[in-house]
Coordinates of C-alpha atoms in Angstrom, one line a residue:
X5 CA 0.0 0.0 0.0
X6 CA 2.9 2.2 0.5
X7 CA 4.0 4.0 -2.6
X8 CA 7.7 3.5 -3.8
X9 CA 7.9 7.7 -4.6
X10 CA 7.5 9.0 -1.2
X11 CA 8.7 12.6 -1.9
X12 CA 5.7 13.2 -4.1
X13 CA 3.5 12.4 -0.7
X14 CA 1.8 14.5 1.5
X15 CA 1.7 11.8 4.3
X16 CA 4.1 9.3 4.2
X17 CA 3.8 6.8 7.5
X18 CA 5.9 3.5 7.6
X19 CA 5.9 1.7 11.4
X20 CA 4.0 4.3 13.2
X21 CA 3.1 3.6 16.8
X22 CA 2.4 5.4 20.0
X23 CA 2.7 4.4 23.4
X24 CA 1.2 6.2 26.4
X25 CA 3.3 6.0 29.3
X26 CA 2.3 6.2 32.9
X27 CA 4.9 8.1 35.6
X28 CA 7.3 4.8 36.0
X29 CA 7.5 4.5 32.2
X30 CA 5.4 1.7 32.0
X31 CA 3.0 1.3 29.0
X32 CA -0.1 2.7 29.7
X33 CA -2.1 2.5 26.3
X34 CA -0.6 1.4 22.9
X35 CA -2.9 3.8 20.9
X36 CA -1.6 3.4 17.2
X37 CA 0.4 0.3 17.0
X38 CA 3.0 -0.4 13.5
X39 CA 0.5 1.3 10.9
X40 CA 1.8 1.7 7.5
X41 CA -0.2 4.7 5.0
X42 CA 0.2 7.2 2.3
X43 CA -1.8 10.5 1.6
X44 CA -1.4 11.0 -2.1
X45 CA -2.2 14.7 -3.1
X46 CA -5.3 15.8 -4.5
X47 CA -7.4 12.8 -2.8
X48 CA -10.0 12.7 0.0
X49 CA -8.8 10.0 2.2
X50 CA -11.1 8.3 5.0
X51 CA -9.7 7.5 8.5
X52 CA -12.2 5.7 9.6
X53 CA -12.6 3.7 13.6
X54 CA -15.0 3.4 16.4
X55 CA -14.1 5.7 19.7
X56 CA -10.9 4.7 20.6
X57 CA -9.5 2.9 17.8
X58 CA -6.2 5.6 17.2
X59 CA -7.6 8.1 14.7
X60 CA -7.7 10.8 16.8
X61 CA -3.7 10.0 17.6
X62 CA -2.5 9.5 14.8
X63 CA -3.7 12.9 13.3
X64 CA -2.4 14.4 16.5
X65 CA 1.1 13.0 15.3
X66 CA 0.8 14.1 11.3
X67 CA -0.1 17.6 13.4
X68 CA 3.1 17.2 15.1
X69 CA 0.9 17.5 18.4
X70 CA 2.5 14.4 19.7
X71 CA 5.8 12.9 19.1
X72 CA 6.3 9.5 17.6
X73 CA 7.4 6.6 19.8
X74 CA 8.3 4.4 16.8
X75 CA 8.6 4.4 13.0
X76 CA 8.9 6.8 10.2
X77 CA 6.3 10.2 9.2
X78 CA 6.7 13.1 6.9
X79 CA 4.0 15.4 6.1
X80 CA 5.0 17.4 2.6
X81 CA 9.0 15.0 3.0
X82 CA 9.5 16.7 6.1
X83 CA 9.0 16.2 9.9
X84 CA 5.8 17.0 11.4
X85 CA 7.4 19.3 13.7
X86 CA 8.8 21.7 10.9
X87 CA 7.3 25.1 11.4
X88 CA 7.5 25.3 7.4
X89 CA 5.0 23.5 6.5
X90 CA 2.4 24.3 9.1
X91 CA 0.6 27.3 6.8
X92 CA 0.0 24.9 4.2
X93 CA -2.6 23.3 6.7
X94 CA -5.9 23.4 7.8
X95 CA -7.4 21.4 11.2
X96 CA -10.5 21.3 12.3
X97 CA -10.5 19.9 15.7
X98 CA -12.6 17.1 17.1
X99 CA -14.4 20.0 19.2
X100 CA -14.4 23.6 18.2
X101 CA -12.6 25.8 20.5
X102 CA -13.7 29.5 19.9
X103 CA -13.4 32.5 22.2
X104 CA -17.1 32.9 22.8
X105 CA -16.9 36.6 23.4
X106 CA -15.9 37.3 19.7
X107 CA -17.9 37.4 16.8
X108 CA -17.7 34.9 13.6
X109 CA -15.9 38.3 11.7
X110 CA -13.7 38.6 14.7
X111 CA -12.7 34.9 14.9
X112 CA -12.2 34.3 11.6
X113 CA -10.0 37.7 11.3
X114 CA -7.9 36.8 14.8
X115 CA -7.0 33.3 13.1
X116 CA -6.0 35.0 9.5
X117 CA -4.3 37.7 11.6
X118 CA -2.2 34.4 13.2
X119 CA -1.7 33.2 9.5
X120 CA -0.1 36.9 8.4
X121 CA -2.7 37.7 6.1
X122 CA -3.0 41.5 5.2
X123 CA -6.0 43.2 6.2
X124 CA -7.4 43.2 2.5
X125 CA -7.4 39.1 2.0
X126 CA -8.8 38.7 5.5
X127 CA -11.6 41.2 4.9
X128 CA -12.2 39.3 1.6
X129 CA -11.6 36.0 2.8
X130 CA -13.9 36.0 6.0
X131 CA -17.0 37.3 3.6
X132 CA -16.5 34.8 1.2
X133 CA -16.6 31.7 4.2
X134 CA -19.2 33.4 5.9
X135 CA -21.7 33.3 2.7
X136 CA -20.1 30.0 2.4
X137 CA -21.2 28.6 5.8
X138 CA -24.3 30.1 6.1
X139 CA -23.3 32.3 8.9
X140 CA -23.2 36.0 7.0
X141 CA -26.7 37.2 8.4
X142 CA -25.8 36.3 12.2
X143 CA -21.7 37.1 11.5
X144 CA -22.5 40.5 14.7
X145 CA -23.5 37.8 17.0
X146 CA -21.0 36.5 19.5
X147 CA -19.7 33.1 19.0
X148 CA -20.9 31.8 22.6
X149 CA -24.5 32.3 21.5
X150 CA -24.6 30.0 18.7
X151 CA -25.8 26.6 18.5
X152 CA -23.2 23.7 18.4
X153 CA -23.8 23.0 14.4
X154 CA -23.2 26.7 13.7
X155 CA -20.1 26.5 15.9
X156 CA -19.0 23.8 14.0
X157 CA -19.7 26.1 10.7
X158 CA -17.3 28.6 12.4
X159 CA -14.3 25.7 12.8
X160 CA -14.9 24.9 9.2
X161 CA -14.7 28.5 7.8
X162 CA -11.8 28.6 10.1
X163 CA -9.8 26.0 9.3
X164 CA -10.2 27.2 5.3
X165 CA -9.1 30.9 6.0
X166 CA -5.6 30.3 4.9
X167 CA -6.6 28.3 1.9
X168 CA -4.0 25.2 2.5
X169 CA -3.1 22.6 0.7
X170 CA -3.7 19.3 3.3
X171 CA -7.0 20.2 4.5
X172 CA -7.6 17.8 8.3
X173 CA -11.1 17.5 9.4
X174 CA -11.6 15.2 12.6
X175 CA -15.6 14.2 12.4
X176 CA -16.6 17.7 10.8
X177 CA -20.3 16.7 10.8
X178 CA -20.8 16.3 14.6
X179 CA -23.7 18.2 16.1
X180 CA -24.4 19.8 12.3
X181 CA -27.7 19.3 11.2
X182 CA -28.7 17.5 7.5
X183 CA -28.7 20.8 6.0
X184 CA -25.1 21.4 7.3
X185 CA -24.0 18.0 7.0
X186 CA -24.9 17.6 3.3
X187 CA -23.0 20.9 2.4
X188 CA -19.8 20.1 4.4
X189 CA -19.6 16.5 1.6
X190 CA -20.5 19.1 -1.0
X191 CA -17.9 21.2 -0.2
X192 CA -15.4 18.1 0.5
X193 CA -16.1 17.0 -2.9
X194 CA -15.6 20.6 -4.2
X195 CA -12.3 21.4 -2.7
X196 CA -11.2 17.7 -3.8
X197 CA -12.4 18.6 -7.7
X198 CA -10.1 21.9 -6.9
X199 CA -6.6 20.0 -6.2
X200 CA -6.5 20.1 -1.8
X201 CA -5.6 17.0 -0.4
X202 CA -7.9 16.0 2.7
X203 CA -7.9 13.9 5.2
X204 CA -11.5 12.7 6.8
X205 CA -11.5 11.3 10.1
X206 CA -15.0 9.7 10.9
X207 CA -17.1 7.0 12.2
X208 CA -19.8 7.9 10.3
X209 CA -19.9 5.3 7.6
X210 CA -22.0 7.1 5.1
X211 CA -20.2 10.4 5.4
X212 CA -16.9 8.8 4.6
X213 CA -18.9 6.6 2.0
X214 CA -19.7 9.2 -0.1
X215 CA -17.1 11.8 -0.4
X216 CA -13.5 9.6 0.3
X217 CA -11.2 8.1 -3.2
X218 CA -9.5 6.0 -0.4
X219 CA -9.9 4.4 3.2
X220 CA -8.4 3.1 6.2
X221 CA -10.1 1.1 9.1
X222 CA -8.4 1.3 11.9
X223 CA -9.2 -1.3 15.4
X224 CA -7.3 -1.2 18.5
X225 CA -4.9 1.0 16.7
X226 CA -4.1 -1.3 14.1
X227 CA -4.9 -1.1 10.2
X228 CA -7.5 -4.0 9.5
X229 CA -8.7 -3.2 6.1
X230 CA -7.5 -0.6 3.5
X231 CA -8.0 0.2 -0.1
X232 CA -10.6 2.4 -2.3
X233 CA -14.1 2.7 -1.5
X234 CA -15.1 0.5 -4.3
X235 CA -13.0 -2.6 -3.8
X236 CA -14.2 -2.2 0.2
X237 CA -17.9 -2.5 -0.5
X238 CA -18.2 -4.4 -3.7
X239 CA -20.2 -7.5 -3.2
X240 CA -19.8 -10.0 -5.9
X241 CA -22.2 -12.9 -4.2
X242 CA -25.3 -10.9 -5.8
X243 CA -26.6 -8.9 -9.0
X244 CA -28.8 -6.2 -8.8
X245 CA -30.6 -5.6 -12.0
X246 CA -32.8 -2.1 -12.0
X247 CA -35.9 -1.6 -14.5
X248 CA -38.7 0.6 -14.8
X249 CA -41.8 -0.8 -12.5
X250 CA -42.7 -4.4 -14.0
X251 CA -45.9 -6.1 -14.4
X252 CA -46.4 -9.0 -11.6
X253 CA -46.5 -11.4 -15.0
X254 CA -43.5 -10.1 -16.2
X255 CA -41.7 -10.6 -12.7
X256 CA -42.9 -14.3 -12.9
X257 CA -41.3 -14.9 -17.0
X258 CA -38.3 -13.6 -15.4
X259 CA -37.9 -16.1 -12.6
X260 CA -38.8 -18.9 -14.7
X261 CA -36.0 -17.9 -17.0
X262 CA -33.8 -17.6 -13.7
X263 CA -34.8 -20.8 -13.1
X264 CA -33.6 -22.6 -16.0
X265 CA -30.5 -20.7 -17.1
X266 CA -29.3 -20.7 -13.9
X267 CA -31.0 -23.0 -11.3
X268 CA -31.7 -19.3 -9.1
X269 CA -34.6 -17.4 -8.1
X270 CA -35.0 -14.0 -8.0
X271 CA -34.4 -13.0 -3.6
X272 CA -36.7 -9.9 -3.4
X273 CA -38.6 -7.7 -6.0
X274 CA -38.2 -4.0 -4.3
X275 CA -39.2 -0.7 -5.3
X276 CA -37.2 2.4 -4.9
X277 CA -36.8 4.6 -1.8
X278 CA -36.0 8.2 -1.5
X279 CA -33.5 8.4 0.7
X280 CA -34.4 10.4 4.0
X281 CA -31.9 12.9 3.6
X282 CA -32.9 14.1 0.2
X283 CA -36.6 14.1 1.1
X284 CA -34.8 16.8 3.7
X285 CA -33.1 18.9 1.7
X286 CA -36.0 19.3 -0.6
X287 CA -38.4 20.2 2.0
X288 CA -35.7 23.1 3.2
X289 CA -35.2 24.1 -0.3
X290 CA -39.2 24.1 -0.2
X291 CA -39.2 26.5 2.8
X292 CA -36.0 28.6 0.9
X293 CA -37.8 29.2 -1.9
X294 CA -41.0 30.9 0.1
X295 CA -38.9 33.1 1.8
X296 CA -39.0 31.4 5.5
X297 CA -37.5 33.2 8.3
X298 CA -34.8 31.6 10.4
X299 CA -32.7 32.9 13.0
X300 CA -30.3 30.1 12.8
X301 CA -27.8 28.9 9.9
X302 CA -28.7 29.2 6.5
X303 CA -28.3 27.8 3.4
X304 CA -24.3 28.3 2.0
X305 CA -23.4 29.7 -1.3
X306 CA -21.0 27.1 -2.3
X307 CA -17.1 27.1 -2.1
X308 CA -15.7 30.0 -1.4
X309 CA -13.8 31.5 -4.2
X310 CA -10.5 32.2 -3.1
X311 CA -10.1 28.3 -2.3
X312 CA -7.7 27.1 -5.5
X313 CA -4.8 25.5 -6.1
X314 CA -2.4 27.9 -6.2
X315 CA -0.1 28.5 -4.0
X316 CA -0.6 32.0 -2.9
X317 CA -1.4 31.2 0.7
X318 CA -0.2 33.9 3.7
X319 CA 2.7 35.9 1.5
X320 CA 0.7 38.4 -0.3
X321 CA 2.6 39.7 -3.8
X322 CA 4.8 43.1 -3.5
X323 CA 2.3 44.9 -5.5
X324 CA -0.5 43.8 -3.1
X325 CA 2.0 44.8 0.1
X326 CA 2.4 48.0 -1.7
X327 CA -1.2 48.7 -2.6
X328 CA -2.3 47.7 0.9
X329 CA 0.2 50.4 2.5
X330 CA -1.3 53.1 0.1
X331 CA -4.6 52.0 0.8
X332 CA -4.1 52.2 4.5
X333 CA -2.3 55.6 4.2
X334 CA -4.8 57.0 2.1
X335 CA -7.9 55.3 3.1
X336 CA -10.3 58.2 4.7
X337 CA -11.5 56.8 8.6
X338 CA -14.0 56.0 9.7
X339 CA -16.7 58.0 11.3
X340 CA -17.4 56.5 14.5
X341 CA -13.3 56.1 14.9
X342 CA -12.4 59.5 14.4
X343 CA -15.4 60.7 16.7
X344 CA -13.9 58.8 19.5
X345 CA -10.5 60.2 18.6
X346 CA -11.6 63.7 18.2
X347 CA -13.4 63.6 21.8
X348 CA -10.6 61.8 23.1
X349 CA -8.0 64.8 22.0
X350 CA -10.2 67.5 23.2
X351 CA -10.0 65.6 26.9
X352 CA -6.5 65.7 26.4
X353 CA -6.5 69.0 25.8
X354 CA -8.4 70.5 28.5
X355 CA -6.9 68.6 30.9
X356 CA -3.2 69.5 29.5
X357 CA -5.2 73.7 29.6
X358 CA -6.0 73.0 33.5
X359 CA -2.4 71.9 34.5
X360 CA -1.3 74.9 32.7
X361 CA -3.1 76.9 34.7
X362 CA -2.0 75.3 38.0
X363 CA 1.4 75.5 36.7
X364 CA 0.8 78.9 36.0
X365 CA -0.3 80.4 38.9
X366 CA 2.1 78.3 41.2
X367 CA 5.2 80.2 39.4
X368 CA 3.6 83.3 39.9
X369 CA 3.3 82.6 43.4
X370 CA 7.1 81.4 43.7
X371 CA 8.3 84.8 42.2
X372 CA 6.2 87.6 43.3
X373 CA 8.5 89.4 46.0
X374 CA 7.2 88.7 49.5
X375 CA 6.1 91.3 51.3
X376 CA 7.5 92.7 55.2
X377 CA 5.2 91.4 57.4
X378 CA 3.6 94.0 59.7
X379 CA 5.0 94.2 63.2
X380 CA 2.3 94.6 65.6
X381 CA 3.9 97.6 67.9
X382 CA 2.9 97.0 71.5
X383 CA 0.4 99.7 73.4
X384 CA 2.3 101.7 76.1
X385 CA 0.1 101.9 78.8
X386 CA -0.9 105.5 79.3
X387 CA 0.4 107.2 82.2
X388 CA -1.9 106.3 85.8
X389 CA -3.6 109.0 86.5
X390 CA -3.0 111.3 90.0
X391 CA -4.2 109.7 92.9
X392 CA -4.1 110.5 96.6
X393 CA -1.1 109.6 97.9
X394 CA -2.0 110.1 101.8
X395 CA -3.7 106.6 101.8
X396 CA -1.1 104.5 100.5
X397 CA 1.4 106.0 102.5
X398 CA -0.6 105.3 106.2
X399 CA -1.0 101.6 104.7
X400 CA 2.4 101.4 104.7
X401 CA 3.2 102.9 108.1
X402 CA 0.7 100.6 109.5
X403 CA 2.7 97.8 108.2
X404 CA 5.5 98.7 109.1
X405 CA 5.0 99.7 112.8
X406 CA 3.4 96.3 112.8
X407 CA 6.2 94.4 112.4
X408 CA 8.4 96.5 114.5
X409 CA 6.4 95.3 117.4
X410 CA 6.2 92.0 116.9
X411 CA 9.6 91.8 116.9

């Protein structure tokens, strides 16, 4: 199964295996064990396992999320680990993990922002996955407010902003509705027919069914069957012959010719069922066509057009780096940002007038010359006025006679 021209490869796994290991070293869990694959470009390829069975690892590993333990894998002829090659792809997780306080515009631009887009590609971009996903009428609302299927819509859009080459989707469908989960295998199909490589891990039979070229069934972490989707489900024990509605006399001239050509009868006489998920889509294409409101996902547009083959992924082109600096030099603002600014200058500039004027008056204070201070002159008492003497005088003579005799 392996090819013999490996550099042409986008995945290129010979041996792999991964062991958990507990604190003592000790094996743990032998999640993918000696698995040999290729990932040829421009083919949808099925990894396909119940819960547990090592899909989920070994997508981790082409990710470079987890190291090998054993064996040999290359994604685009060099190691998953190589910085490089990490803009040519696009994951979309198992669960979708969005900041719930931003929008679908501001999501999708924070992740092309990551990816170096310029503003004018990320503008253009997101409005092309929006239509795409059915999310361009609700794109204002916040992320945390939006069902799990149109969550999921947001993972895919972002996992497609940088347009890469090896396109990873871990069971895309989960908690999407029919609607969404018919357009993500259109758009699977789509972006095969336009040259990306993908890699569709599932255990959703039918999904994987209808859009994958090739498959792998993994158990236990081992490989246990592999090859395209037609040699997997052909079933040569049986014919099925399919004619326009028969007569019951007819049907009977047909088994009796079964019967002697070829000593068979005919097993069951059936006629044809719409399948349930097409007698779904035409009833919302129904409800489209009247004009129904919804305040949920709509109906996408169809692949975004910026995803192609060529390989014009986050660099942008001198003349668009140049353009994009005039633009941003030239382009007028807008109204609401230079309101703010504008109110914003005139607080600055009363404030700045205020501790001017504090300023202001605090030097003049510091350099007027300070004045003598007043010295309060004390009152001389005025002169007591005349008085008879006589009095005092006998006062003292009393006294004094008085203390003559005592002694």
């Amino acid at each position: 199964m392996v090819s013999p021209n490996t550099d042409s490869l986008v995945v290129h796994a010979v041996g792999l295996t991964k062991v958990f290991r507990d604190f003592w070293f000790r094996t743990k869990a032998k999640a993918v064990d000696n698995i040999d694959f290729d990932i040829r470009p421009r083919e949808i390829f099925g990894l396909l396992g119940p819960n547990g069975s090592g899909k989920s690892t070994t997508i981790k590993m082409i990710l470079g999320l987890l190291h090998v333990t054993r064996g040999h894998l290359s994604v685009f002829g060099k190691q998953p680990t190589e910085v490089s090659i990490k803009r040519r792809i696009g994951f979309l997780p198992e669960e979708s993990y969005l900041y719930r306080f931003l929008t679908s515009r501001e999501t999708l631009d924070y992740y092309g922002k990551l990816f170096g887009l310029d503003r004018r590609t990320r503008l253009k971009r997101i409005d092309q996955l929006l239509d795409m996903v059915g999310l361009s009428q609700v794109a204002h609302r916040p992320v945390g407010e939006f069902s799990k299927g149109m969550q999921r819509r947001v993972g895919i859009a972002q996992a497609l902003i940088n347009d890469p080459d090896f396109l990873i989707l871990d069971e895309p469908t989960s908690g999407l509705d029919p609607i969404g989960t018919r357009q993500v295998k259109d758009l699977i199909l789509d972006l095969g027919r336009r040259g990306k490589t993908i890699l569709l891990s599932s255990h959703l039979l039918a999904d994987v069914e209808d859009v994958c070229d090739r498959v792998v069934m993994l158990y236990g972490g081992k490989i246990r069957a592999a090859g395209t989707t037609t040699e997997l489900l052909a079933d040569t024990s049986s014919t099925v012959i399919r004619t326009p509605r028969l007569k019951p006399q007819t049907i009977a001239r047909i088994e009796q010719v079964l019967r002697e050509e070829e000593g068979a009868a005919i097993e069951s006489v059936e006629a044809p069922r719409q399948r349930l998920e097409q007698l779904f889509m035409d009833i919302v294409e129904r409800a489209r066509q009247e004009q129904v409101e919804t305040s949920g996902a709509r109906m996408g547009s169809g692949t975004a057009e910026f995803l192609r083959t060529e390989d014009t992924h986050a660099s942008a082109s001198q003349e668009d780096l140049i353009s994009t600096l005039v633009q941003g030099r030239d382009e007028p603002r807008r109204a609401k940002i230079v309101e703010a600014t504008d109110r914003e200058a005139e607080r600055r500039q009363a404030a700045a007038r205020e501790s001017e004027e504090v300023l202001s008056q605090l030097l003049r204070a510091s350099q007027a010359p300070e004045q003598p201070r007043a010295v309060e002159v004390s009152r001389v008492p005025d002169k007591p006025a005349d008085v008879d003497q006589s009095v005092i005088q006998s006062l003292l003579d009393d006294d004094k006679s008085g203390k003559g005799g005592s002694s």
